[in-house]
PDB file of N, CA and C in Angstrom:
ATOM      1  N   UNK M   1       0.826  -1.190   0.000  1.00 71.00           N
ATOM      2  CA  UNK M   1       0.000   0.000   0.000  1.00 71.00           C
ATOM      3  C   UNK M   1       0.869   1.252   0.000  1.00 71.00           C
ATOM      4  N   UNK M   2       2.146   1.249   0.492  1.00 85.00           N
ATOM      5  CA  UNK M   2       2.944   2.155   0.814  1.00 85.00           C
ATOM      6  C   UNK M   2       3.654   2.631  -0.796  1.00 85.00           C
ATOM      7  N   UNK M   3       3.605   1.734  -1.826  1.00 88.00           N
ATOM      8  CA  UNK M   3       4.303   2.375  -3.385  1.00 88.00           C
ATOM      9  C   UNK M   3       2.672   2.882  -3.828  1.00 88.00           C
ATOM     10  N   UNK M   4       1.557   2.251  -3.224  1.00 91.00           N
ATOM     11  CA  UNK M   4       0.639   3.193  -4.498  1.00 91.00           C
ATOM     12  C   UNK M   4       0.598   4.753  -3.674  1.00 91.00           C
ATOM     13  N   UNK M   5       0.631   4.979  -2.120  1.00 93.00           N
ATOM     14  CA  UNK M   5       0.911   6.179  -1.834  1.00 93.00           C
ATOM     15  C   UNK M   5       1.583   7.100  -2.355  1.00 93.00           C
ATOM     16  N   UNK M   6       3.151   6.394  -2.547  1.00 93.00           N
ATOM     17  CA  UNK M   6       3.892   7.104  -2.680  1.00 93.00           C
ATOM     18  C   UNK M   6       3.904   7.229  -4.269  1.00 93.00           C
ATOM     19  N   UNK M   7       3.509   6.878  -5.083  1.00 94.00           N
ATOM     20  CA  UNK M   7       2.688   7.434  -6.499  1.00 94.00           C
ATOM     21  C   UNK M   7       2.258   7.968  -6.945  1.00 94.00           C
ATOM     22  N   UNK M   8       1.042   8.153  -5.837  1.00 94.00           N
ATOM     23  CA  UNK M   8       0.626   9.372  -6.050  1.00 94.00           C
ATOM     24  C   UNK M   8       1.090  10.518  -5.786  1.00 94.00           C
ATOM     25  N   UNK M   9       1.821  10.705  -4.160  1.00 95.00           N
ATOM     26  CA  UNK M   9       2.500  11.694  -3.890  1.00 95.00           C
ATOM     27  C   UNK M   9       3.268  12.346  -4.961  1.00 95.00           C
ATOM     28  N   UNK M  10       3.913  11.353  -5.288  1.00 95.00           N
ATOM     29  CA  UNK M  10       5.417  11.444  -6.072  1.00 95.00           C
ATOM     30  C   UNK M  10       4.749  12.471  -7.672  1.00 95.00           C
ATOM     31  N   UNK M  11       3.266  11.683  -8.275  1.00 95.00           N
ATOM     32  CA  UNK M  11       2.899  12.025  -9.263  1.00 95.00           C
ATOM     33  C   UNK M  11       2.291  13.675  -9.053  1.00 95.00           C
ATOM     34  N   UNK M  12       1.794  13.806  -7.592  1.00 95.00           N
ATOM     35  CA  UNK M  12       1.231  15.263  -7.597  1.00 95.00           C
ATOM     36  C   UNK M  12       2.127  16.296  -7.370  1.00 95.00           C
ATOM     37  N   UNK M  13       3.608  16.161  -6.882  1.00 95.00           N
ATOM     38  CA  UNK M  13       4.346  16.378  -6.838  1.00 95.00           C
ATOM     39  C   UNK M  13       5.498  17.507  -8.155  1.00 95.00           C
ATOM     40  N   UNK M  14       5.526  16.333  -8.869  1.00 94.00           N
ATOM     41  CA  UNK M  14       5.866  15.990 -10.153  1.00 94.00           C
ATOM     42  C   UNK M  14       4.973  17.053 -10.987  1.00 94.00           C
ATOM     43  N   UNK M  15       3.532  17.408 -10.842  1.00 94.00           N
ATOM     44  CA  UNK M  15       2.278  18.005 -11.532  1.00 94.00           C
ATOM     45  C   UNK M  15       2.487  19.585 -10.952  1.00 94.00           C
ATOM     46  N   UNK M  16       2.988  19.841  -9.446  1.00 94.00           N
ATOM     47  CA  UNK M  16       2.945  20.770  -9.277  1.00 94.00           C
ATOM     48  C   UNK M  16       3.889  21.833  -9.731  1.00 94.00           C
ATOM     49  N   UNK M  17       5.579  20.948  -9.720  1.00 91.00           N
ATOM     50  CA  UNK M  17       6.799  21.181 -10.536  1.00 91.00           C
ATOM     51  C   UNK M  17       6.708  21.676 -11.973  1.00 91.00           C
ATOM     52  N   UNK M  18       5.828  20.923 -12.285  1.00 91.00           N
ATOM     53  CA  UNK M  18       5.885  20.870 -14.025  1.00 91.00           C
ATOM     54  C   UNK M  18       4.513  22.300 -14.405  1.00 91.00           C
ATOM     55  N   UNK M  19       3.735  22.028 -13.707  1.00 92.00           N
ATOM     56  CA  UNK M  19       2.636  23.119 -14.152  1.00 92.00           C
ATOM     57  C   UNK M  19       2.583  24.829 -13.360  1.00 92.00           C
ATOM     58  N   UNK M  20       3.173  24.721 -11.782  1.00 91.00           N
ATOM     59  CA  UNK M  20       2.668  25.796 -11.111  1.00 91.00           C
ATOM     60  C   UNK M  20       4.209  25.991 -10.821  1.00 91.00           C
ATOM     61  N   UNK M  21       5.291  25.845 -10.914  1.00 87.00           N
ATOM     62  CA  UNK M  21       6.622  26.241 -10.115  1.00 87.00           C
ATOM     63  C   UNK M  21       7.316  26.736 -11.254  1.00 87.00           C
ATOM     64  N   UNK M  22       8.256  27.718 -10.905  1.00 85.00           N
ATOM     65  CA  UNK M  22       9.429  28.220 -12.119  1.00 85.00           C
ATOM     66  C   UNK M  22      10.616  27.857 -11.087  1.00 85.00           C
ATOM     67  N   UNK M  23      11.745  26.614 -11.324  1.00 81.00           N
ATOM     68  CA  UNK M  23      12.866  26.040 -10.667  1.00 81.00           C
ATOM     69  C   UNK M  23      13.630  26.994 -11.350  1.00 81.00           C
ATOM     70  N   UNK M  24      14.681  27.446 -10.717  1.00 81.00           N
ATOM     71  CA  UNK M  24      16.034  27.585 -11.790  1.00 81.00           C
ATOM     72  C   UNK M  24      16.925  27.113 -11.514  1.00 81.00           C
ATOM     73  N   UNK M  25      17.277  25.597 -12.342  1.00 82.00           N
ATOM     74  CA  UNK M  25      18.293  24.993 -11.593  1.00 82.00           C
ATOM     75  C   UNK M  25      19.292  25.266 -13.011  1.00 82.00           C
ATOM     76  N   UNK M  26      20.715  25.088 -12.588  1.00 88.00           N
ATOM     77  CA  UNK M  26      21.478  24.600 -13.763  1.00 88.00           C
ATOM     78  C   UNK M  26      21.541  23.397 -14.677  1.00 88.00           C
ATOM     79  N   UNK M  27      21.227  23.383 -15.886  1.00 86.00           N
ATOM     80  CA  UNK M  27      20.945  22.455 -16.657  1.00 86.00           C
ATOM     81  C   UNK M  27      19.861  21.414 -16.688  1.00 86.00           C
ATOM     82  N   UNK M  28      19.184  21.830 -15.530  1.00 85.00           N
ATOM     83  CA  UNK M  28      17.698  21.511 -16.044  1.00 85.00           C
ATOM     84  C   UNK M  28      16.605  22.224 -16.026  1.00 85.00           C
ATOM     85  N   UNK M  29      15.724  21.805 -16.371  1.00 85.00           N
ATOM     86  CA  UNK M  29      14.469  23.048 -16.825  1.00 85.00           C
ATOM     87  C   UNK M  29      13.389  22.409 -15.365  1.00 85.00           C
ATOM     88  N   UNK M  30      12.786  23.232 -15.155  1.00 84.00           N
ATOM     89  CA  UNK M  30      11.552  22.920 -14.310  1.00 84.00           C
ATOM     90  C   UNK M  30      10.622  21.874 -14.854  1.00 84.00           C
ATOM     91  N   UNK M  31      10.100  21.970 -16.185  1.00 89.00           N
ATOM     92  CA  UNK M  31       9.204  21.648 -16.607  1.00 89.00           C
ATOM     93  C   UNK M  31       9.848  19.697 -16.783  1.00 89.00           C
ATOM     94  N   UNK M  32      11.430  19.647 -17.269  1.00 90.00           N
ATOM     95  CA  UNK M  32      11.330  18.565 -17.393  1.00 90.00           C
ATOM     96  C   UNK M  32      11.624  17.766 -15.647  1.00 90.00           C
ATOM     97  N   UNK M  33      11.987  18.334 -14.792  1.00 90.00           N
ATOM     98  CA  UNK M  33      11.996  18.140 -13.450  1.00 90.00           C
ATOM     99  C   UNK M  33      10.451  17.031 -12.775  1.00 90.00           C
ATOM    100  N   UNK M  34       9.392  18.325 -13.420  1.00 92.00           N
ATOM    101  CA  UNK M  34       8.408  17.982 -13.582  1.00 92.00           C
ATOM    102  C   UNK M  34       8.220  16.666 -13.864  1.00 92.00           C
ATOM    103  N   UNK M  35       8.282  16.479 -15.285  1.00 93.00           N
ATOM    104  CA  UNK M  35       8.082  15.456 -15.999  1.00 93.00           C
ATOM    105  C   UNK M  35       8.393  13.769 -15.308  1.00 93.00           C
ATOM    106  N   UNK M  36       9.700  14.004 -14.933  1.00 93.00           N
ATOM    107  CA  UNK M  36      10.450  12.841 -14.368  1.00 93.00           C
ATOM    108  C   UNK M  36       9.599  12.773 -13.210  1.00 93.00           C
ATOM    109  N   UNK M  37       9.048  13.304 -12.645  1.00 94.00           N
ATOM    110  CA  UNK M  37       8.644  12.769 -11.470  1.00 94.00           C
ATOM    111  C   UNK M  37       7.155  12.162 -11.747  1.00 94.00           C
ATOM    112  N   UNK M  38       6.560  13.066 -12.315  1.00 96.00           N
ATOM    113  CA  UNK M  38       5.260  12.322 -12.529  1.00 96.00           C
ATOM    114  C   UNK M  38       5.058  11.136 -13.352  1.00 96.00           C
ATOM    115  N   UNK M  39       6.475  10.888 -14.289  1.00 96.00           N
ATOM    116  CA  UNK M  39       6.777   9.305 -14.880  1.00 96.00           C
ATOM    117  C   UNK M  39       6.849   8.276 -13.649  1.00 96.00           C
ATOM    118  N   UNK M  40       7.637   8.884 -12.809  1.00 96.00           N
ATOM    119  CA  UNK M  40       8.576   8.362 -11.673  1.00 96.00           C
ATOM    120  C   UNK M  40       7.578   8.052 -10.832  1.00 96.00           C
ATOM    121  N   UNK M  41       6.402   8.622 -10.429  1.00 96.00           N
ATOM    122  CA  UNK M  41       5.238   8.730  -9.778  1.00 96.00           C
ATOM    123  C   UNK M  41       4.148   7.825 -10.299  1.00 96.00           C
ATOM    124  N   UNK M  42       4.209   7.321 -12.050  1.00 96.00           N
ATOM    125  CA  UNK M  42       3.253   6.584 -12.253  1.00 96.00           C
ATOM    126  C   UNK M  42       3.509   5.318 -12.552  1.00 96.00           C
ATOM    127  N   UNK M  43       4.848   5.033 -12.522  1.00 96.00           N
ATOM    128  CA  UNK M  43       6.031   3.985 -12.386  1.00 96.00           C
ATOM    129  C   UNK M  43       5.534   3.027 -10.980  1.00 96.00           C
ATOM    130  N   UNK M  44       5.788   4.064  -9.957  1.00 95.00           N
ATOM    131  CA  UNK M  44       5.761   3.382  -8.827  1.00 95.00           C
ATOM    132  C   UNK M  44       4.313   3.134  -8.143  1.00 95.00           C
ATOM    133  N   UNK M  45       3.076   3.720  -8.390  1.00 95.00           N
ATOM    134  CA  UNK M  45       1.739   3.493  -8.707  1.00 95.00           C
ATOM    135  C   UNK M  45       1.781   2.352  -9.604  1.00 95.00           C
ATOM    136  N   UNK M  46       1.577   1.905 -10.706  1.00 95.00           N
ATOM    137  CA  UNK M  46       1.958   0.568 -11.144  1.00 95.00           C
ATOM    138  C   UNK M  46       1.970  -0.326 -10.314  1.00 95.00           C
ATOM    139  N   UNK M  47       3.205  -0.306  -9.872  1.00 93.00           N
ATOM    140  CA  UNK M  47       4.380  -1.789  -9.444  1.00 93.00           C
ATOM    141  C   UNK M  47       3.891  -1.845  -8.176  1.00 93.00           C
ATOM    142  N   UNK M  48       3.224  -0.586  -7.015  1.00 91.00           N
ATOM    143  CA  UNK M  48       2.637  -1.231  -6.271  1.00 91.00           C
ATOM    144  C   UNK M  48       0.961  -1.722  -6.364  1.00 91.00           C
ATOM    145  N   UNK M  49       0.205  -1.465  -7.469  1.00 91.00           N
ATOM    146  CA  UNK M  49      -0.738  -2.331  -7.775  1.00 91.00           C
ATOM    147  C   UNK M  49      -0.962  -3.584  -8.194  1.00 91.00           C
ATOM    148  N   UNK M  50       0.141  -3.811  -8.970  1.00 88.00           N
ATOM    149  CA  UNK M  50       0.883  -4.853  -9.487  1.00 88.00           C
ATOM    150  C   UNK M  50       1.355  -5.911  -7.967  1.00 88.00           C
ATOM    151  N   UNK M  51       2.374  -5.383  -7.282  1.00 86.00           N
ATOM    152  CA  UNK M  51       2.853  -5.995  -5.602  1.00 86.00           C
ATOM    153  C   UNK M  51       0.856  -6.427  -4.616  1.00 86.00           C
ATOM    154  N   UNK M  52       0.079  -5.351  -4.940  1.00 83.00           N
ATOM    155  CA  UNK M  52      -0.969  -5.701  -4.629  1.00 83.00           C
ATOM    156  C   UNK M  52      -1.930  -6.848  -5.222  1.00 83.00           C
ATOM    157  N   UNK M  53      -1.840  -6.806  -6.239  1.00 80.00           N
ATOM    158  CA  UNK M  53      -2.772  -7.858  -7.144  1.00 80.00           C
ATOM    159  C   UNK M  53      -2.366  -9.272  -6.783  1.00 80.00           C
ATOM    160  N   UNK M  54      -0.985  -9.019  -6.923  1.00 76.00           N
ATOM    161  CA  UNK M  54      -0.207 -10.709  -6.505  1.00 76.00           C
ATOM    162  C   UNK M  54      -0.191 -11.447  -5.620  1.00 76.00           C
ATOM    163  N   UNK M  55       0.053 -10.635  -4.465  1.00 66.00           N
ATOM    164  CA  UNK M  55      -0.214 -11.225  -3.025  1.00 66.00           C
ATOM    165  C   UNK M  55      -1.922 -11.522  -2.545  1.00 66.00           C
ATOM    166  N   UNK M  56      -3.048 -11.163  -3.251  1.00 63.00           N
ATOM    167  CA  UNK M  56      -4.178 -11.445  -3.591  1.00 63.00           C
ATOM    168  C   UNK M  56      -4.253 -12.869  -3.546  1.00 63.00           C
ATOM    169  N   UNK M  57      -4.272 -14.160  -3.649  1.00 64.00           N
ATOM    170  CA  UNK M  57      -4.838 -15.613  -3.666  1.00 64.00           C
ATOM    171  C   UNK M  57      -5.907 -15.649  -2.996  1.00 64.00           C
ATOM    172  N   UNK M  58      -6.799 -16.462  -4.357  1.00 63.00           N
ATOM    173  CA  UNK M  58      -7.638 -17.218  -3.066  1.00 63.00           C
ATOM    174  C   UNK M  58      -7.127 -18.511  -3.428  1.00 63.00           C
ATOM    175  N   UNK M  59      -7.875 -18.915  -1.906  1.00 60.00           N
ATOM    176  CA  UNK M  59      -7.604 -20.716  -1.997  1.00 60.00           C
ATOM    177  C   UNK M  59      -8.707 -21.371  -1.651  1.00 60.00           C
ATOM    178  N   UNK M  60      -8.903 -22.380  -2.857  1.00 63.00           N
ATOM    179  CA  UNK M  60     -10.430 -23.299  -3.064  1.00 63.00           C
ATOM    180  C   UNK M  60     -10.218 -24.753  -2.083  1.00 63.00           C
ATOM    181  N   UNK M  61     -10.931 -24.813  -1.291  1.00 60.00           N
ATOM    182  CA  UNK M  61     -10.683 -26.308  -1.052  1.00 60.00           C
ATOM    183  C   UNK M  61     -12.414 -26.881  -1.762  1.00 60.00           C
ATOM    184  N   UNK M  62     -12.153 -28.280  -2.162  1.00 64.00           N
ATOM    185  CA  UNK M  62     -13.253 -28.617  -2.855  1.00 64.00           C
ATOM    186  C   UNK M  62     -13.209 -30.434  -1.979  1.00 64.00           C
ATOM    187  N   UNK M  63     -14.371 -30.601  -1.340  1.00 63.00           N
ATOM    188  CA  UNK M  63     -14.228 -31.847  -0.962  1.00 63.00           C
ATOM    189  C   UNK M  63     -15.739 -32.900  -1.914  1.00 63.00           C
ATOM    190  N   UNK M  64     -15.749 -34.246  -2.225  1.00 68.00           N
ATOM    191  CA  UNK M  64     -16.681 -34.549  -2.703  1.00 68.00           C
ATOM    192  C   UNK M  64     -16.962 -35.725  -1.735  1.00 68.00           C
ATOM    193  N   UNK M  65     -18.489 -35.805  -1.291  1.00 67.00           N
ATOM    194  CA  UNK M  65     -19.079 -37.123  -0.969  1.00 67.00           C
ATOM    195  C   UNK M  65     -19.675 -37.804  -2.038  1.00 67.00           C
ATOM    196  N   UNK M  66     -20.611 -38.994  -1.616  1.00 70.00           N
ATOM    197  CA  UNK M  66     -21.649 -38.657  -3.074  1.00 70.00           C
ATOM    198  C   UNK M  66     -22.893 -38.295  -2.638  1.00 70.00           C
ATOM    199  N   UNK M  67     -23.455 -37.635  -3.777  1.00 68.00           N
ATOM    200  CA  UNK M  67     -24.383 -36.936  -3.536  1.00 68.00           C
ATOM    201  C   UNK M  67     -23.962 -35.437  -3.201  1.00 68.00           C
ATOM    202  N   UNK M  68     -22.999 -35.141  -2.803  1.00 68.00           N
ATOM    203  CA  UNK M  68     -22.736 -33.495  -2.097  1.00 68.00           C
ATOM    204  C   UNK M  68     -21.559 -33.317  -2.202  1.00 68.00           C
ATOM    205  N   UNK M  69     -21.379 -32.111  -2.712  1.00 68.00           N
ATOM    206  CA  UNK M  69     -20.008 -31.352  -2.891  1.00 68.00           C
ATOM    207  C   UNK M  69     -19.954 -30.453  -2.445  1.00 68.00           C
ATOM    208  N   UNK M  70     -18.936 -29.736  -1.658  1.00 67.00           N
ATOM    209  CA  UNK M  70     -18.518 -28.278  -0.921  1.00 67.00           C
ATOM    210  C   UNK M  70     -17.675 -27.992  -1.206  1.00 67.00           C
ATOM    211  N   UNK M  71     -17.688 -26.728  -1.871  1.00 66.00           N
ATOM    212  CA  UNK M  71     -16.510 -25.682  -2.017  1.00 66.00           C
ATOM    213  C   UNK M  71     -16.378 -24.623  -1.211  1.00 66.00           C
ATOM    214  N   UNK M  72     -14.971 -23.982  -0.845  1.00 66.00           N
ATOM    215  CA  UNK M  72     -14.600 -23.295  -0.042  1.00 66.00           C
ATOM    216  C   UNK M  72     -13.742 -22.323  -0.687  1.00 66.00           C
ATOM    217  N   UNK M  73     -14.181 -21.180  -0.510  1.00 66.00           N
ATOM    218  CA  UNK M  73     -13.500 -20.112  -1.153  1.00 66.00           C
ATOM    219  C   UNK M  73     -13.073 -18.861  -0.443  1.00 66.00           C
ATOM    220  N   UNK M  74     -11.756 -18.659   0.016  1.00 67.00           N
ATOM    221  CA  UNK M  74     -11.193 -17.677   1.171  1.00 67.00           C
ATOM    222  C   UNK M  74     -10.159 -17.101   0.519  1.00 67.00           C
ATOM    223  N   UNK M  75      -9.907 -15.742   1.228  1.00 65.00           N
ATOM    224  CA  UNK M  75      -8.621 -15.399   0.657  1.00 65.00           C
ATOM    225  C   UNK M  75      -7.465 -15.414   2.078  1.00 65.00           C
ATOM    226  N   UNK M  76      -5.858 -15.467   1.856  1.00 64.00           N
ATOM    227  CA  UNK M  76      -5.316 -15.769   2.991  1.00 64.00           C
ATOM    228  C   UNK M  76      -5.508 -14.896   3.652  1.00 64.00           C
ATOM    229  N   UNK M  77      -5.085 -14.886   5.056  1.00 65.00           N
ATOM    230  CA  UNK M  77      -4.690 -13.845   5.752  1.00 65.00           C
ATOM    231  C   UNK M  77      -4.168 -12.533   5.539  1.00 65.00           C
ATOM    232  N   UNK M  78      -4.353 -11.109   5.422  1.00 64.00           N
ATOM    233  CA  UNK M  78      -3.550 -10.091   4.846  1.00 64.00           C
ATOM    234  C   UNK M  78      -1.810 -10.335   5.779  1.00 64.00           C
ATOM    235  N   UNK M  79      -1.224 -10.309   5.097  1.00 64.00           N
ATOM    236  CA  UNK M  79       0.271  -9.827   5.507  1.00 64.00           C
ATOM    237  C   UNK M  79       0.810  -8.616   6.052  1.00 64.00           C
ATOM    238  N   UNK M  80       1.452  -8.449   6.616  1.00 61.00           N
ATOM    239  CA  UNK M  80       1.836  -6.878   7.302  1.00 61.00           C
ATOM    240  C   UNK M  80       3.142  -6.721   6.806  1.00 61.00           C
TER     241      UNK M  80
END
């Protein structure tokens, strides 16, 4: 949860650089300052949705008698 935070941060960040700030740095421009971050910002938004999706399982247990079948459908424990 902590990379899609920081994604966004990173991306509004990045938005405020590039659209509302005049930097004057040497040899780089504000605007592309900007830029890199809100790449950099939607980079790491990604990869932690991506880190989220994965650790996602469910797990089926399926037992059969005859006559009756039960399925069981849980997801694990969240991780910390």
């Amino acid at each position: 949860m902590g990379a899609i935070v920081g994604g966004i941060i990173l991306f509004i960040l990045g938005a405020i650089v590039r659209f509302a700030l005049e930097i004057d740095l040497p040899g780089l421009e504000s605007g592309t300052l900007g830029t890199i971050l809100m790449v950099g910002g939607a980079i790491l938004f990604v990869v932690g949705l991506l880190l989220m999706l994965k650790s996602r399982k469910t797990v089926v247990n399926s037992q059969s008698a005859p006559g009756h079948t039960v399925s069981e459908r849980r997801d694990p424990p969240p991780t910390v």
